[in-house]
């Protein structure tokens, strides 16, 4: 039977196989409600691409999804070693899910190092697919094994499929004139094809993706398609895989969806904010993991008039953004923790100038260079207090990848209305993780239009709006309001340099009062029975594991309330009451207790911290255990 | 713009000028205030951005838009403004410490990009605002409060540095020579892209008389080598000739005028201007003043904005709804 009818006549003939999914009748099909898959391989093996493709094919089936890429800081760490392992985890289900999953049900390990690096996360009974061709003596030693783990019974408690991924791929590609090395590069597509068969994923989107990606390189395209199809056929025809699985679509609110990562959602949110505010978007940025994708994404959107400026350093990145903001643009800078440290003085200037500025901090493990590709929430106190003088700034924290879009709009609203620097605290987990996003209608989005100061007699650049306490946004080019601003203390109303002690005290308090008075929504508390005694209070990317833990806890009859703080400065007005209501407040954070510190100092509430800095998100189980510990002390 | 008839007074703000008596900044301020009406640009479209240091107080005294920012960062802030607002004329006021020490990185990158900035670098070879420490342009062996036994650092030559940073317009002038400084400002203002103007500026408190050789009637004629495009390069006593592939300073009496080098500010080879910049050392006995280099190169902001215009011309103006709905999407009913 000819299988490759879409991309060329008779490329390959394999008897008894077909790509048409409606013909899949030959093996039993098992229904599952959710699956967690982890693809793992060398950082050059294309695991992120493989994971991305499986995600897209899964999303289009209507499953709910949550993803977690995990890669080393080195672009190509030594091949075949544990530090060089890159992985991509995907959780998909027929119901709403909150996390990428604690333990994978399936691990695809492209080499011994990938097995070694990931086996500790696998629950007993899980399925492991390995490329047995890669389990050579040399590779086994490189990965740090004494003996071949496929032969020493150490994997007895798992379902292991040792597939000759490399040689099957090479054999299938024999008819294409390419080197063995080049042919081997398509083995990730073999794995993807096999998984696509196993979980009944549609193949058209990936085939179209490959055509678009390699359209100009016909041999590479043919190799990838062939490897993909061969992988699919392998599942269908060999006895190694007895069953395949189906996961029904999740019940999600009606609408149009796409999959989106936190970094992309931030970028889209900023483009939307620029359109809604009618302000030119100016991004000043210096490449830094894990924030760089925001620069990449926004640099694609010139037709929206977006200016992206790759500056010479972090300071110039924020400086140029502030300069653009002074000129009436929406000035944004994107970075990670070390970049925020460098930008601090300029952000202080923005506080003094009282100009809008958005600073995106995609947090990573610290201090110093720390763990560039791993996630952490340890910049909260830095963005709150990491500047000289009394230097208040607004701090927002999106809770999920899709929430990043909303928070970009909120950051714009607050920055432009109150003329103040606003931090968006994302982190590596939500920046790179993705989930389905119900695409909003433009008509549902807020009006963010701004007012600039107009030509007037006796203009006072530091005369405040009585409601917002903001000074005018007075941009160059406006006749008659020429004025000078700067980092020296300003006299109230006139903005002239002032060393007057009373004025300084007044202005310091005024800047603090302006930020404290910013209008932010109340904290929503989820407490279905209304009589829970314990509150799980999180911020940022811990939302998923906390929500997931709460579901399980409640299903087991535990009474626990949940609230998630998205506005960290100023805090929601009702936070004090919420803290009072619950005798026990558990605050899980991927740091050593930074929000806990803020809550204790501002509200005199002795919250209980659950703190861990492992560079990976909390698992649901960890949150459940931490909650049980406070419920049954 | 022809209906604008502004005067020096229109560019003078109501702020009391607070430099030390005798500071070279006064005459630079006065020259700039006198020059600005000539630009024919409305005041509201002119912006002065400075860093930190004595010279950086400059914007407060001009009745234009202005920002006194933070140490060394004025070129970065000004770049963001100039790129996003091509309708504005943006000036940067900086000093030898601000531009060449703490802000060295921003200066060289603004110049390399050719951002539309006119950068006035007041070089007094000393830190004034912090009360007298040596600066990156101080001569080696400088005795200051922080170097009581003499500074060890080799100084920067700001002109050489700017040329090394691919600057398209580089000039030098002197605080007290209003006519010369005005000429340079005029040329810089019509230049497309970055212009760096080094202005020797006297600090009467911490480095008084640093440039007396170039100002004293008895010495300046011999010390100042005038750079004027199309004219021979000479002072009252010396001229430049080519010898062994380089430049040599010779007494005018020893050569015929026809052997002297005729200045070519538009020479595309930066090595020419660089060689000129190396004639003067810290000693200041022979110092070229004028425009070292003035070449045409696309300016950064114009390129940024034409890239955007080109994308819009090819693809149309972006539509938010299409953007949000792009990529792989699916419907849930």
XYZ file of C-alpha atoms in Angstrom, chain A residues 53 56 59-60 62 252-259 268 271-272 275 280 282 301-307 309-313 315-316 319-320 323-324 326-327 329 345-346 349 353 405 436-437 439-440 442 445 474-479 481-488 490 496-497 499, chain B residues 13-15 18 43-45 47 49 57 59-71 73 76-81 83-88 105-107 109-110 112-113 115 300 304-305 307-308 311-312 315-321 323-333:
138
model
C 4.460 19.703 17.453
C -0.164 21.645 18.580
C -4.527 21.163 21.112
C -6.315 20.908 17.804
C -9.687 19.913 21.840
C -14.088 24.069 27.561
C -16.096 27.264 27.094
C -17.148 27.676 23.499
C -14.954 29.841 21.333
C -11.885 29.911 19.218
C -8.679 28.709 20.860
C -4.986 28.666 20.242
C -2.091 27.420 22.255
C 0.661 39.932 22.062
C 0.830 44.838 20.813
C -2.820 44.895 21.870
C -3.344 49.414 19.617
C 3.595 53.514 19.605
C 8.872 50.748 21.893
C 5.383 42.944 14.399
C 6.656 45.979 12.530
C 3.390 46.330 10.682
C 1.887 47.421 13.986
C 4.546 50.148 14.082
C 6.361 48.320 16.876
C 9.952 49.471 17.377
C 15.681 48.208 19.906
C 18.329 45.654 20.817
C 20.390 47.868 23.069
C 24.079 47.612 23.968
C 23.256 46.589 27.534
C 20.840 49.903 31.148
C 20.529 51.243 27.625
C 17.032 53.935 29.186
C 15.861 53.880 25.598
C 13.353 58.000 26.510
C 10.650 56.690 24.196
C 9.158 60.564 27.585
C 8.381 61.132 23.913
C 5.443 56.033 23.284
C 19.046 53.193 38.754
C 17.125 53.979 35.572
C 14.816 57.843 37.491
C 10.340 61.610 36.441
C -1.934 38.763 27.987
C -4.922 26.773 25.369
C -6.050 30.368 25.172
C -8.891 34.193 21.905
C -10.637 37.339 23.113
C -11.298 42.886 20.299
C -10.683 44.498 25.441
C 3.813 66.288 28.820
C 5.578 65.229 25.683
C 8.049 67.168 23.535
C 6.485 68.693 20.462
C 3.695 70.339 22.456
C 3.952 74.087 22.107
C 4.748 73.536 27.761
C 8.506 73.306 27.374
C 9.909 72.286 30.748
C 12.837 70.506 32.334
C 12.716 67.316 34.360
C 15.405 65.235 35.958
C 16.570 62.976 38.721
C 17.082 65.737 41.274
C 11.413 68.230 42.205
C 11.974 72.976 39.552
C 15.007 71.592 41.387
C 16.510 70.883 48.078
C 14.910 79.640 30.922
C 13.921 81.312 34.165
C 16.360 79.222 36.188
C 24.582 77.990 39.138
C 11.358 75.389 20.797
C 8.938 72.584 21.595
C 10.658 70.346 19.049
C 15.139 68.428 23.474
C 19.203 65.445 27.495
C 22.953 71.059 34.479
C 19.250 71.644 30.075
C 17.805 73.540 33.070
C 18.963 76.801 31.561
C 17.425 76.342 28.131
C 13.804 77.130 27.350
C 13.279 73.894 25.421
C 12.244 70.428 26.540
C 14.982 68.974 28.679
C 15.957 66.066 30.884
C 18.743 65.938 33.444
C 19.044 62.184 33.661
C 21.479 59.844 35.409
C 25.198 59.396 35.180
C 23.062 57.262 30.371
C 20.702 55.735 25.797
C 17.670 57.779 26.839
C 18.173 60.168 23.950
C 18.421 57.239 21.511
C 15.006 55.951 22.561
C 13.541 59.415 22.178
C 14.314 56.869 17.269
C 10.682 57.002 18.363
C 10.270 60.716 17.623
C 12.086 61.543 14.373
C 10.338 64.932 14.364
C 12.472 66.165 17.275
C 29.414 52.134 26.395
C 26.385 54.222 25.465
C 28.494 56.845 23.717
C 27.073 52.556 20.541
C 25.108 55.714 19.781
C 28.220 53.385 15.789
C 24.480 53.293 15.126
C 21.437 57.817 15.936
C 19.621 54.934 12.625
C 14.242 51.950 11.776
C 11.309 53.941 10.525
C 11.931 49.335 7.779
C 8.555 49.771 9.444
C 6.760 46.267 6.034
C 3.514 48.230 6.137
C 1.874 43.725 4.206
C -0.523 46.499 5.106
C -1.100 47.932 8.564
C -1.320 45.278 11.263
C -4.733 44.049 12.315
C -4.975 43.052 15.958
C -7.789 40.571 15.448
C -2.731 38.662 14.968
C -4.571 37.146 17.926
C -6.227 34.609 15.620
C -3.014 33.641 13.809
C -1.274 30.271 13.983
C -2.923 26.927 14.706
C -6.385 27.603 16.110
C -9.372 25.408 16.875
C -13.014 25.919 17.657
C -14.823 24.606 20.713
C -18.586 24.538 20.273
